[in-house]
Amino acid sequence: MTTTQDRTPDAPAPDHLPEERSTGAILLDVLRNNVRQYGMLIALALIVLLFQIWTDGTLLLPNNVSNLVQQNSYILILAIGMMVVIIAGHIDLSVGSLVAFVGAIAAVMMVDYNLPWVVALVLSLAIGAVAGAWQGFWIAYVGIPSFIVTLAGMLLFRGATQIVLEGQSVAPFPGGFQQIAQGFIPEMGPYTQYHNPTLVLGLLAVVALVVQQVRDRRRQRAHELPVLPPALFGAKCAAMAAAVVVVTLTLASYHGVPVVLLILCGLVLVLGYVMRNAVIGRHIYALGGNKAAAKLSGVRDKRVTFLVFVNMGVLAALAGCVYAARLNAATPQAGLMFELEAIAAAFIGGASMRGGVGTVVGAVIGGLVLGVLNNGMSLVGIGTDVQQVIKGLVLLAAVGFDVWNKRRATTT
């Protein structure tokens, strides 16, 4: 039997030993918990670097970067909404047809009935909300699976588009409406080599980004979650700020920030905040993660599901207006395959088929991966047939990586 005299006087009791973790262990935990997000960011950076070299610098020319944003804006809008739908544990196959239908309605209102474009835009968004509510009712309150309801919606809205347009294109649109997809924020201030308002917006974005990162770090520490060491956290903030500065200077050296980019940033900020901090955002994650447990916890699953599809309808309507404004015409074939592009962007950006996983920013990253692939392959002369094959392989690799990561997490 050990007595107190047998112990070393200055040896602390084992129960009171502080647990100190190395910087490498903390970094490993953070990377493991965010493997999909960081993985897609790294993949996007590598794809950009590859095509920047392959195109002899054409990819990141200011005019091409602006074109890249405008060309993929409607897919990014759809991807944001689709990410929320998938997080809730559902799917929406109707968004491409709804894009065409709302674009057709907007065109008829402006061209045939001479309504002001602002009024037509507001009414178009309202029509999108009604369409989303229609589908949300059948899914949430009647109990029909979202796959079936939105498949029916895909056929319904595609046929309605043909009826509204009578098989013909409707054009042109007022200049103000075209500016939604084709315009840039106006220049102000003294003449410089750069677009002044873009520089101001870039500076504000850097400040907001750093402040948000600091707040997130404090929140994680308050909940005793693993955080990066100060040096690595500073390096992360510096890298993110540098990326924003590079994009800002690139856009400022052309015509400035596209109007549609401001719309996208607003959507990311608002929906990102809702999904992270608002009660309904937490309910969406809970519903997608475990519906039975969420209902037992008091989540109003029918109401949440209904609102998720209303939101998707509004975003599909917005994407329809942006797409029509970019083409300066409403066509019967608009929106074809848009739903698959949006779904692919969501899964590449970190969504899970089981629901309950994903972020709004992840949807944008996934959409940019597809957009840069499309743009880069077009610049080097790769045909659309090969482009489809490559995008399919990228989607398969992203989902396969998600499955592998889940299995690895289960076994460890």
Short mmCIF file of C-alpha atoms in Angstrom, two decimals:
data_model
loop_
_atom_site.label_atom_id
_atom_site.label_comp_id
_atom_site.label_asym_id
_atom_site.label_seq_id
_atom_site.Cartn_x
_atom_site.Cartn_y
_atom_site.Cartn_z
CA MET A 1 0.00 0.00 0.00
CA THR A 2 1.38 3.40 -1.03
CA THR A 3 1.59 6.10 1.63
CA THR A 4 1.77 9.86 1.22
CA GLN A 5 5.49 9.73 2.07
CA ASP A 6 6.15 7.48 -0.96
CA ARG A 7 4.93 10.14 -3.43
CA THR A 8 7.17 12.74 -5.01
CA PRO A 9 6.27 16.01 -3.23
CA ASP A 10 5.96 18.17 -6.35
CA ALA A 11 4.13 15.62 -8.53
CA PRO A 12 0.53 16.75 -9.10
CA ALA A 13 -2.35 14.35 -8.75
CA PRO A 14 -3.23 12.72 -12.09
CA ASP A 15 -6.84 13.98 -11.96
CA HIS A 16 -5.67 17.60 -12.06
CA LEU A 17 -3.20 17.39 -14.94
CA PRO A 18 -4.11 20.00 -17.59
CA GLU A 19 -4.67 18.60 -21.05
CA GLU A 20 -2.43 20.46 -23.46
CA ARG A 21 -2.84 19.86 -27.16
CA SER A 22 -0.25 20.59 -29.78
CA THR A 23 -0.79 23.02 -32.64
CA GLY A 24 -0.73 20.13 -35.07
CA ALA A 25 -3.48 18.26 -33.21
CA ILE A 26 -5.73 21.33 -33.14
CA LEU A 27 -5.12 21.99 -36.82
CA LEU A 28 -5.89 18.37 -37.62
CA ASP A 29 -9.21 18.58 -35.74
CA VAL A 30 -10.23 21.77 -37.53
CA LEU A 31 -9.36 20.32 -40.93
CA ARG A 32 -11.18 17.09 -40.15
CA ASN A 33 -14.34 18.96 -39.13
CA ASN A 34 -14.28 21.12 -42.26
CA VAL A 35 -12.77 18.69 -44.75
CA ARG A 36 -15.41 19.18 -47.46
CA GLN A 37 -15.32 22.99 -47.36
CA TYR A 38 -11.54 23.25 -47.38
CA GLY A 39 -11.32 20.45 -49.93
CA MET A 40 -13.58 22.26 -52.38
CA LEU A 41 -11.74 25.55 -51.86
CA ILE A 42 -8.45 23.82 -52.63
CA ALA A 43 -10.02 22.10 -55.65
CA LEU A 44 -11.37 25.43 -56.93
CA ALA A 45 -7.95 27.07 -56.51
CA LEU A 46 -6.24 24.20 -58.37
CA ILE A 47 -8.78 24.34 -61.21
CA VAL A 48 -8.28 28.11 -61.54
CA LEU A 49 -4.50 27.67 -61.54
CA LEU A 50 -4.70 24.88 -64.13
CA PHE A 51 -6.80 26.87 -66.60
CA GLN A 52 -4.87 30.09 -65.92
CA ILE A 53 -1.75 28.30 -67.14
CA TRP A 54 -3.54 26.37 -69.89
CA THR A 55 -5.16 29.52 -71.35
CA ASP A 56 -1.96 31.60 -71.10
CA GLY A 57 -3.52 33.94 -68.55
CA THR A 58 -6.86 34.49 -70.33
CA LEU A 59 -9.00 32.98 -67.56
CA LEU A 60 -8.27 35.71 -65.00
CA LEU A 61 -8.35 38.68 -67.36
CA PRO A 62 -10.72 41.32 -65.93
CA ASN A 63 -13.24 41.07 -68.77
CA ASN A 64 -13.35 37.28 -68.52
CA VAL A 65 -13.79 37.35 -64.72
CA SER A 66 -16.76 39.71 -65.12
CA ASN A 67 -18.16 37.49 -67.86
CA LEU A 68 -17.67 34.43 -65.62
CA VAL A 69 -19.75 36.04 -62.86
CA GLN A 70 -22.54 37.15 -65.19
CA GLN A 71 -22.55 33.88 -67.13
CA ASN A 72 -23.03 31.72 -64.02
CA SER A 73 -25.10 34.08 -61.88
CA TYR A 74 -28.45 32.35 -62.41
CA ILE A 75 -26.96 28.92 -61.64
CA LEU A 76 -25.42 30.29 -58.44
CA ILE A 77 -28.79 31.74 -57.40
CA LEU A 78 -30.45 28.38 -58.00
CA ALA A 79 -27.63 26.54 -56.21
CA ILE A 80 -28.13 28.64 -53.06
CA GLY A 81 -31.82 27.76 -52.93
CA MET A 82 -31.17 24.13 -53.84
CA MET A 83 -28.65 23.83 -51.01
CA VAL A 84 -31.33 24.87 -48.50
CA VAL A 85 -33.78 22.37 -50.01
CA ILE A 86 -31.23 19.53 -49.81
CA ILE A 87 -30.24 20.44 -46.25
CA ALA A 88 -33.93 20.06 -45.35
CA GLY A 89 -33.84 16.55 -46.81
CA HIS A 90 -35.67 17.23 -50.08
CA ILE A 91 -34.96 17.82 -53.77
CA ASP A 92 -36.45 20.17 -56.40
CA LEU A 93 -36.50 19.09 -60.05
CA SER A 94 -38.76 21.91 -61.21
CA VAL A 95 -36.46 24.92 -60.91
CA GLY A 96 -35.29 24.89 -64.54
CA SER A 97 -38.86 24.88 -65.84
CA LEU A 98 -39.84 27.53 -63.30
CA VAL A 99 -36.98 29.70 -64.56
CA ALA A 100 -38.41 29.48 -68.07
CA PHE A 101 -42.00 30.06 -66.92
CA VAL A 102 -41.25 33.16 -64.84
CA GLY A 103 -39.03 34.58 -67.59
CA ALA A 104 -41.89 34.11 -70.05
CA ILE A 105 -44.40 35.81 -67.74
CA ALA A 106 -42.01 38.73 -67.16
CA ALA A 107 -41.47 39.10 -70.90
CA VAL A 108 -45.19 39.16 -71.67
CA MET A 109 -45.83 41.74 -68.94
CA MET A 110 -43.10 44.08 -70.22
CA VAL A 111 -43.39 43.58 -73.99
CA ASP A 112 -47.08 42.86 -74.57
CA TYR A 113 -48.61 44.81 -71.69
CA ASN A 114 -45.96 47.55 -71.36
CA LEU A 115 -45.71 47.24 -67.58
CA PRO A 116 -42.73 49.04 -65.98
CA TRP A 117 -39.87 46.60 -65.53
CA VAL A 118 -39.79 47.14 -61.76
CA VAL A 119 -43.45 46.15 -61.47
CA ALA A 120 -42.86 43.14 -63.73
CA LEU A 121 -39.90 42.07 -61.57
CA VAL A 122 -41.87 42.28 -58.32
CA LEU A 123 -44.81 40.39 -59.82
CA SER A 124 -42.45 37.75 -61.19
CA LEU A 125 -40.98 37.15 -57.74
CA ALA A 126 -44.51 36.91 -56.33
CA ILE A 127 -45.39 34.32 -58.99
CA GLY A 128 -42.29 32.35 -58.00
CA ALA A 129 -43.39 32.44 -54.36
CA VAL A 130 -46.86 31.17 -55.31
CA ALA A 131 -45.34 28.37 -57.41
CA GLY A 132 -43.09 27.39 -54.50
CA ALA A 133 -46.04 27.51 -52.10
CA TRP A 134 -48.07 25.29 -54.44
CA GLN A 135 -45.37 22.63 -54.43
CA GLY A 136 -44.61 23.10 -50.74
CA PHE A 137 -48.27 22.48 -49.88
CA TRP A 138 -48.31 19.07 -51.57
CA ILE A 139 -44.98 18.10 -50.03
CA ALA A 140 -45.44 19.42 -46.50
CA TYR A 141 -49.16 19.08 -45.82
CA VAL A 142 -50.30 16.29 -48.17
CA GLY A 143 -47.15 14.20 -47.72
CA ILE A 144 -46.26 13.49 -51.35
CA PRO A 145 -42.48 13.02 -51.78
CA SER A 146 -40.67 16.09 -53.11
CA PHE A 147 -39.20 14.08 -56.00
CA ILE A 148 -42.69 13.33 -57.36
CA VAL A 149 -44.18 16.77 -56.71
CA THR A 150 -41.30 18.66 -58.32
CA LEU A 151 -41.13 16.20 -61.22
CA ALA A 152 -44.78 17.04 -61.86
CA GLY A 153 -43.90 20.72 -61.48
CA MET A 154 -41.12 20.37 -64.03
CA LEU A 155 -43.63 19.12 -66.62
CA LEU A 156 -46.33 21.59 -65.58
CA PHE A 157 -44.17 24.73 -65.74
CA ARG A 158 -42.48 23.64 -68.98
CA GLY A 159 -45.88 23.19 -70.63
CA ALA A 160 -47.11 26.49 -69.21
CA THR A 161 -44.07 28.22 -70.70
CA GLN A 162 -44.95 26.89 -74.14
CA ILE A 163 -48.52 28.10 -73.70
CA VAL A 164 -47.52 31.61 -72.54
CA LEU A 165 -44.96 32.13 -75.31
CA GLU A 166 -46.95 30.25 -77.97
CA GLY A 167 -43.73 28.57 -79.05
CA GLN A 168 -41.99 31.86 -79.91
CA SER A 169 -39.37 34.10 -78.31
CA VAL A 170 -40.47 37.42 -76.83
CA ALA A 171 -38.08 40.40 -76.91
CA PRO A 172 -36.62 43.01 -76.41
CA PHE A 173 -36.72 44.21 -72.81
CA PRO A 174 -36.32 47.69 -71.30
CA GLY A 175 -32.74 48.78 -70.63
CA GLY A 176 -33.27 48.89 -66.86
CA PHE A 177 -34.32 45.24 -66.80
CA GLN A 178 -31.31 44.23 -68.89
CA GLN A 179 -29.01 45.94 -66.41
CA ILE A 180 -29.92 43.34 -63.78
CA ALA A 181 -27.78 40.77 -65.60
CA GLN A 182 -25.63 42.86 -67.91
CA GLY A 183 -24.99 46.06 -65.98
CA PHE A 184 -22.29 47.32 -63.62
CA ILE A 185 -22.48 49.74 -60.70
CA PRO A 186 -21.86 53.30 -61.94
CA GLU A 187 -18.51 55.04 -61.60
CA MET A 188 -18.17 57.83 -59.03
CA GLY A 189 -15.41 60.04 -57.69
CA PRO A 190 -12.22 61.31 -59.34
CA TYR A 191 -10.63 59.55 -62.27
CA THR A 192 -8.21 56.79 -61.35
CA GLN A 193 -6.95 53.69 -63.07
CA TYR A 194 -9.51 51.66 -61.11
CA HIS A 195 -13.27 51.73 -60.58
CA ASN A 196 -13.63 53.73 -57.36
CA PRO A 197 -16.89 52.27 -55.94
CA THR A 198 -15.50 48.76 -56.46
CA LEU A 199 -12.42 49.63 -54.41
CA VAL A 200 -14.62 50.93 -51.59
CA LEU A 201 -16.80 47.81 -51.67
CA GLY A 202 -13.69 45.62 -51.64
CA LEU A 203 -12.32 47.41 -48.58
CA LEU A 204 -15.63 47.03 -46.75
CA ALA A 205 -15.71 43.34 -47.70
CA VAL A 206 -12.23 42.77 -46.24
CA VAL A 207 -13.17 44.49 -42.96
CA ALA A 208 -16.47 42.57 -42.71
CA LEU A 209 -14.73 39.28 -43.47
CA VAL A 210 -12.09 39.72 -40.78
CA VAL A 211 -14.66 40.86 -38.20
CA GLN A 212 -16.83 37.83 -38.99
CA GLN A 213 -13.88 35.47 -38.64
CA VAL A 214 -13.00 36.95 -35.25
CA ARG A 215 -16.60 36.62 -34.06
CA ASP A 216 -16.77 33.02 -35.24
CA ARG A 217 -13.53 32.24 -33.42
CA ARG A 218 -14.83 33.74 -30.18
CA ARG A 219 -18.07 31.80 -30.50
CA GLN A 220 -16.19 28.54 -31.06
CA ARG A 221 -13.96 29.18 -28.04
CA ALA A 222 -17.02 29.97 -25.92
CA HIS A 223 -18.46 26.56 -26.85
CA GLU A 224 -15.08 24.86 -26.26
CA LEU A 225 -14.75 23.87 -29.92
CA PRO A 226 -11.31 23.43 -31.52
CA VAL A 227 -9.94 26.63 -33.06
CA LEU A 228 -6.81 27.44 -35.01
CA PRO A 229 -3.80 28.76 -33.08
CA PRO A 230 -3.39 32.56 -33.31
CA ALA A 231 -0.61 32.39 -35.90
CA LEU A 232 -2.55 30.09 -38.21
CA PHE A 233 -5.76 32.05 -37.66
CA GLY A 234 -3.94 35.23 -38.67
CA ALA A 235 -2.56 33.49 -41.75
CA LYS A 236 -6.06 32.29 -42.67
CA CYS A 237 -7.53 35.81 -42.34
CA ALA A 238 -4.64 37.25 -44.36
CA ALA A 239 -5.14 34.69 -47.13
CA MET A 240 -8.88 35.37 -47.31
CA ALA A 241 -8.33 39.13 -47.32
CA ALA A 242 -5.71 38.76 -50.07
CA ALA A 243 -8.17 36.76 -52.20
CA VAL A 244 -10.82 39.48 -51.80
CA VAL A 245 -8.26 42.17 -52.70
CA VAL A 246 -7.21 40.29 -55.84
CA VAL A 247 -10.82 39.88 -57.00
CA THR A 248 -11.55 43.53 -56.17
CA LEU A 249 -8.59 44.85 -58.16
CA THR A 250 -9.45 42.54 -61.07
CA LEU A 251 -13.03 43.77 -61.26
CA ALA A 252 -12.02 47.40 -60.60
CA SER A 253 -9.65 47.34 -63.57
CA TYR A 254 -12.58 46.60 -65.93
CA HIS A 255 -16.08 48.07 -65.49
CA GLY A 256 -16.36 47.39 -61.78
CA VAL A 257 -18.72 45.14 -59.85
CA PRO A 258 -21.54 43.61 -61.92
CA VAL A 259 -25.01 44.38 -60.58
CA VAL A 260 -25.81 40.68 -60.41
CA LEU A 261 -22.76 40.12 -58.18
CA LEU A 262 -24.24 42.53 -55.64
CA ILE A 263 -27.47 40.52 -55.77
CA LEU A 264 -25.51 37.30 -55.19
CA CYS A 265 -23.57 38.79 -52.29
CA GLY A 266 -26.82 39.98 -50.71
CA LEU A 267 -28.33 36.50 -51.00
CA VAL A 268 -25.23 34.87 -49.50
CA LEU A 269 -25.18 37.30 -46.57
CA VAL A 270 -28.90 37.08 -45.80
CA LEU A 271 -29.42 33.35 -46.28
CA GLY A 272 -26.04 32.55 -44.74
CA TYR A 273 -27.03 34.47 -41.61
CA VAL A 274 -30.47 32.81 -41.53
CA MET A 275 -29.01 29.31 -41.83
CA ARG A 276 -26.32 29.98 -39.20
CA ASN A 277 -28.08 32.10 -36.63
CA ALA A 278 -31.86 32.22 -37.11
CA VAL A 279 -34.20 29.76 -35.46
CA ILE A 280 -35.68 28.60 -38.75
CA GLY A 281 -32.19 27.90 -40.08
CA ARG A 282 -31.42 25.63 -37.14
CA HIS A 283 -34.78 23.95 -37.66
CA ILE A 284 -33.94 23.26 -41.31
CA TYR A 285 -30.70 21.56 -40.30
CA ALA A 286 -32.48 19.60 -37.58
CA LEU A 287 -35.23 18.51 -39.93
CA GLY A 288 -32.77 17.28 -42.54
CA GLY A 289 -30.52 15.60 -39.98
CA ASN A 290 -33.21 13.66 -38.12
CA LYS A 291 -36.84 14.44 -38.85
CA ALA A 292 -38.29 12.29 -36.06
CA ALA A 293 -36.02 13.82 -33.42
CA ALA A 294 -36.71 17.32 -34.74
CA LYS A 295 -40.47 16.81 -34.45
CA LEU A 296 -40.08 15.53 -30.89
CA SER A 297 -38.03 18.65 -30.12
CA GLY A 298 -40.90 20.89 -31.18
CA VAL A 299 -39.86 21.72 -34.75
CA ARG A 300 -42.91 22.49 -36.89
CA ASP A 301 -41.77 20.32 -39.76
CA LYS A 302 -44.65 21.08 -42.12
CA ARG A 303 -44.28 24.84 -41.78
CA VAL A 304 -40.49 24.67 -42.21
CA THR A 305 -40.75 22.48 -45.32
CA PHE A 306 -43.41 24.77 -46.78
CA LEU A 307 -41.21 27.86 -46.29
CA VAL A 308 -38.18 26.08 -47.77
CA PHE A 309 -40.04 25.56 -51.05
CA VAL A 310 -41.46 29.08 -51.03
CA ASN A 311 -37.88 30.33 -50.74
CA MET A 312 -36.82 28.07 -53.60
CA GLY A 313 -39.65 29.40 -55.74
CA VAL A 314 -38.64 33.02 -55.17
CA LEU A 315 -34.99 32.27 -55.99
CA ALA A 316 -35.99 30.35 -59.13
CA ALA A 317 -38.08 33.35 -60.19
CA LEU A 318 -35.13 35.67 -59.58
CA ALA A 319 -32.88 33.36 -61.60
CA GLY A 320 -35.48 33.36 -64.39
CA CYS A 321 -35.48 37.16 -64.52
CA VAL A 322 -31.67 37.28 -64.50
CA TYR A 323 -31.44 34.71 -67.29
CA ALA A 324 -34.03 36.49 -69.42
CA ALA A 325 -32.30 39.83 -68.83
CA ARG A 326 -28.96 38.38 -69.91
CA LEU A 327 -30.42 36.98 -73.14
CA ASN A 328 -32.68 40.04 -73.60
CA ALA A 329 -35.37 37.54 -74.59
CA ALA A 330 -37.67 34.89 -73.16
CA THR A 331 -37.45 31.60 -75.04
CA PRO A 332 -39.43 28.34 -74.76
CA GLN A 333 -36.19 26.35 -74.24
CA ALA A 334 -34.86 28.51 -71.40
CA GLY A 335 -33.79 26.76 -68.21
CA LEU A 336 -33.11 23.35 -69.72
CA MET A 337 -30.91 21.25 -67.38
CA PHE A 338 -30.63 24.15 -64.91
CA GLU A 339 -32.01 21.96 -62.14
CA LEU A 340 -29.22 19.42 -62.67
CA GLU A 341 -26.56 22.14 -62.67
CA ALA A 342 -27.95 23.52 -59.39
CA ILE A 343 -28.12 20.08 -57.78
CA ALA A 344 -24.58 19.29 -58.92
CA ALA A 345 -23.30 22.60 -57.53
CA ALA A 346 -24.94 21.89 -54.16
CA PHE A 347 -23.42 18.41 -53.87
CA ILE A 348 -19.99 19.53 -55.06
CA GLY A 349 -20.23 22.33 -52.47
CA GLY A 350 -20.74 19.95 -49.56
CA ALA A 351 -24.39 18.89 -49.43
CA SER A 352 -25.32 15.36 -48.41
CA MET A 353 -28.09 13.18 -49.85
CA ARG A 354 -29.14 12.38 -46.28
CA GLY A 355 -29.78 16.05 -45.54
CA GLY A 356 -28.74 18.15 -42.57
CA VAL A 357 -25.33 19.05 -44.04
CA GLY A 358 -24.17 21.98 -46.17
CA THR A 359 -23.68 25.74 -46.24
CA VAL A 360 -24.78 28.60 -48.47
CA VAL A 361 -21.14 29.50 -49.16
CA GLY A 362 -20.50 25.87 -50.08
CA ALA A 363 -23.20 26.08 -52.77
CA VAL A 364 -21.48 29.13 -54.26
CA ILE A 365 -18.11 27.34 -54.22
CA GLY A 366 -19.66 24.33 -55.94
CA GLY A 367 -21.24 26.57 -58.56
CA LEU A 368 -17.94 28.33 -59.16
CA VAL A 369 -16.18 24.98 -59.63
CA LEU A 370 -18.64 24.12 -62.40
CA GLY A 371 -18.51 27.65 -63.82
CA VAL A 372 -14.72 27.76 -64.01
CA LEU A 373 -14.71 24.30 -65.58
CA ASN A 374 -17.22 25.42 -68.23
CA ASN A 375 -15.42 28.67 -68.95
CA GLY A 376 -11.92 27.21 -68.90
CA MET A 377 -12.76 24.26 -71.12
CA SER A 378 -14.50 26.57 -73.60
CA LEU A 379 -11.44 28.85 -73.71
CA VAL A 380 -9.13 25.94 -74.59
CA GLY A 381 -11.53 24.59 -77.21
CA ILE A 382 -12.86 21.49 -75.46
CA GLY A 383 -16.22 20.45 -76.94
CA THR A 384 -19.46 20.45 -74.99
CA ASP A 385 -19.67 16.65 -75.20
CA VAL A 386 -16.34 16.23 -73.38
CA GLN A 387 -17.31 19.00 -70.95
CA GLN A 388 -20.37 17.01 -69.87
CA VAL A 389 -18.22 13.93 -69.26
CA ILE A 390 -15.74 15.88 -67.14
CA LYS A 391 -18.46 17.59 -65.07
CA GLY A 392 -20.09 14.23 -64.45
CA LEU A 393 -16.81 12.80 -63.19
CA VAL A 394 -16.27 15.83 -60.93
CA LEU A 395 -19.74 15.37 -59.40
CA LEU A 396 -19.14 11.66 -58.89
CA ALA A 397 -15.77 12.35 -57.26
CA ALA A 398 -17.26 14.97 -54.90
CA VAL A 399 -20.09 12.70 -53.72
CA GLY A 400 -17.74 9.72 -53.52
CA PHE A 401 -15.40 11.74 -51.32
CA ASP A 402 -18.34 12.62 -49.06
CA VAL A 403 -19.30 8.94 -48.69
CA TRP A 404 -15.69 7.96 -47.97
CA ASN A 405 -15.32 10.72 -45.40
CA LYS A 406 -18.50 9.63 -43.59
CA ARG A 407 -17.34 6.01 -43.46
CA ARG A 408 -13.93 7.06 -42.17
CA ALA A 409 -15.55 9.19 -39.46
CA THR A 410 -17.76 6.25 -38.44
CA THR A 411 -14.84 3.83 -38.07
CA THR A 412 -12.60 6.23 -36.11
#
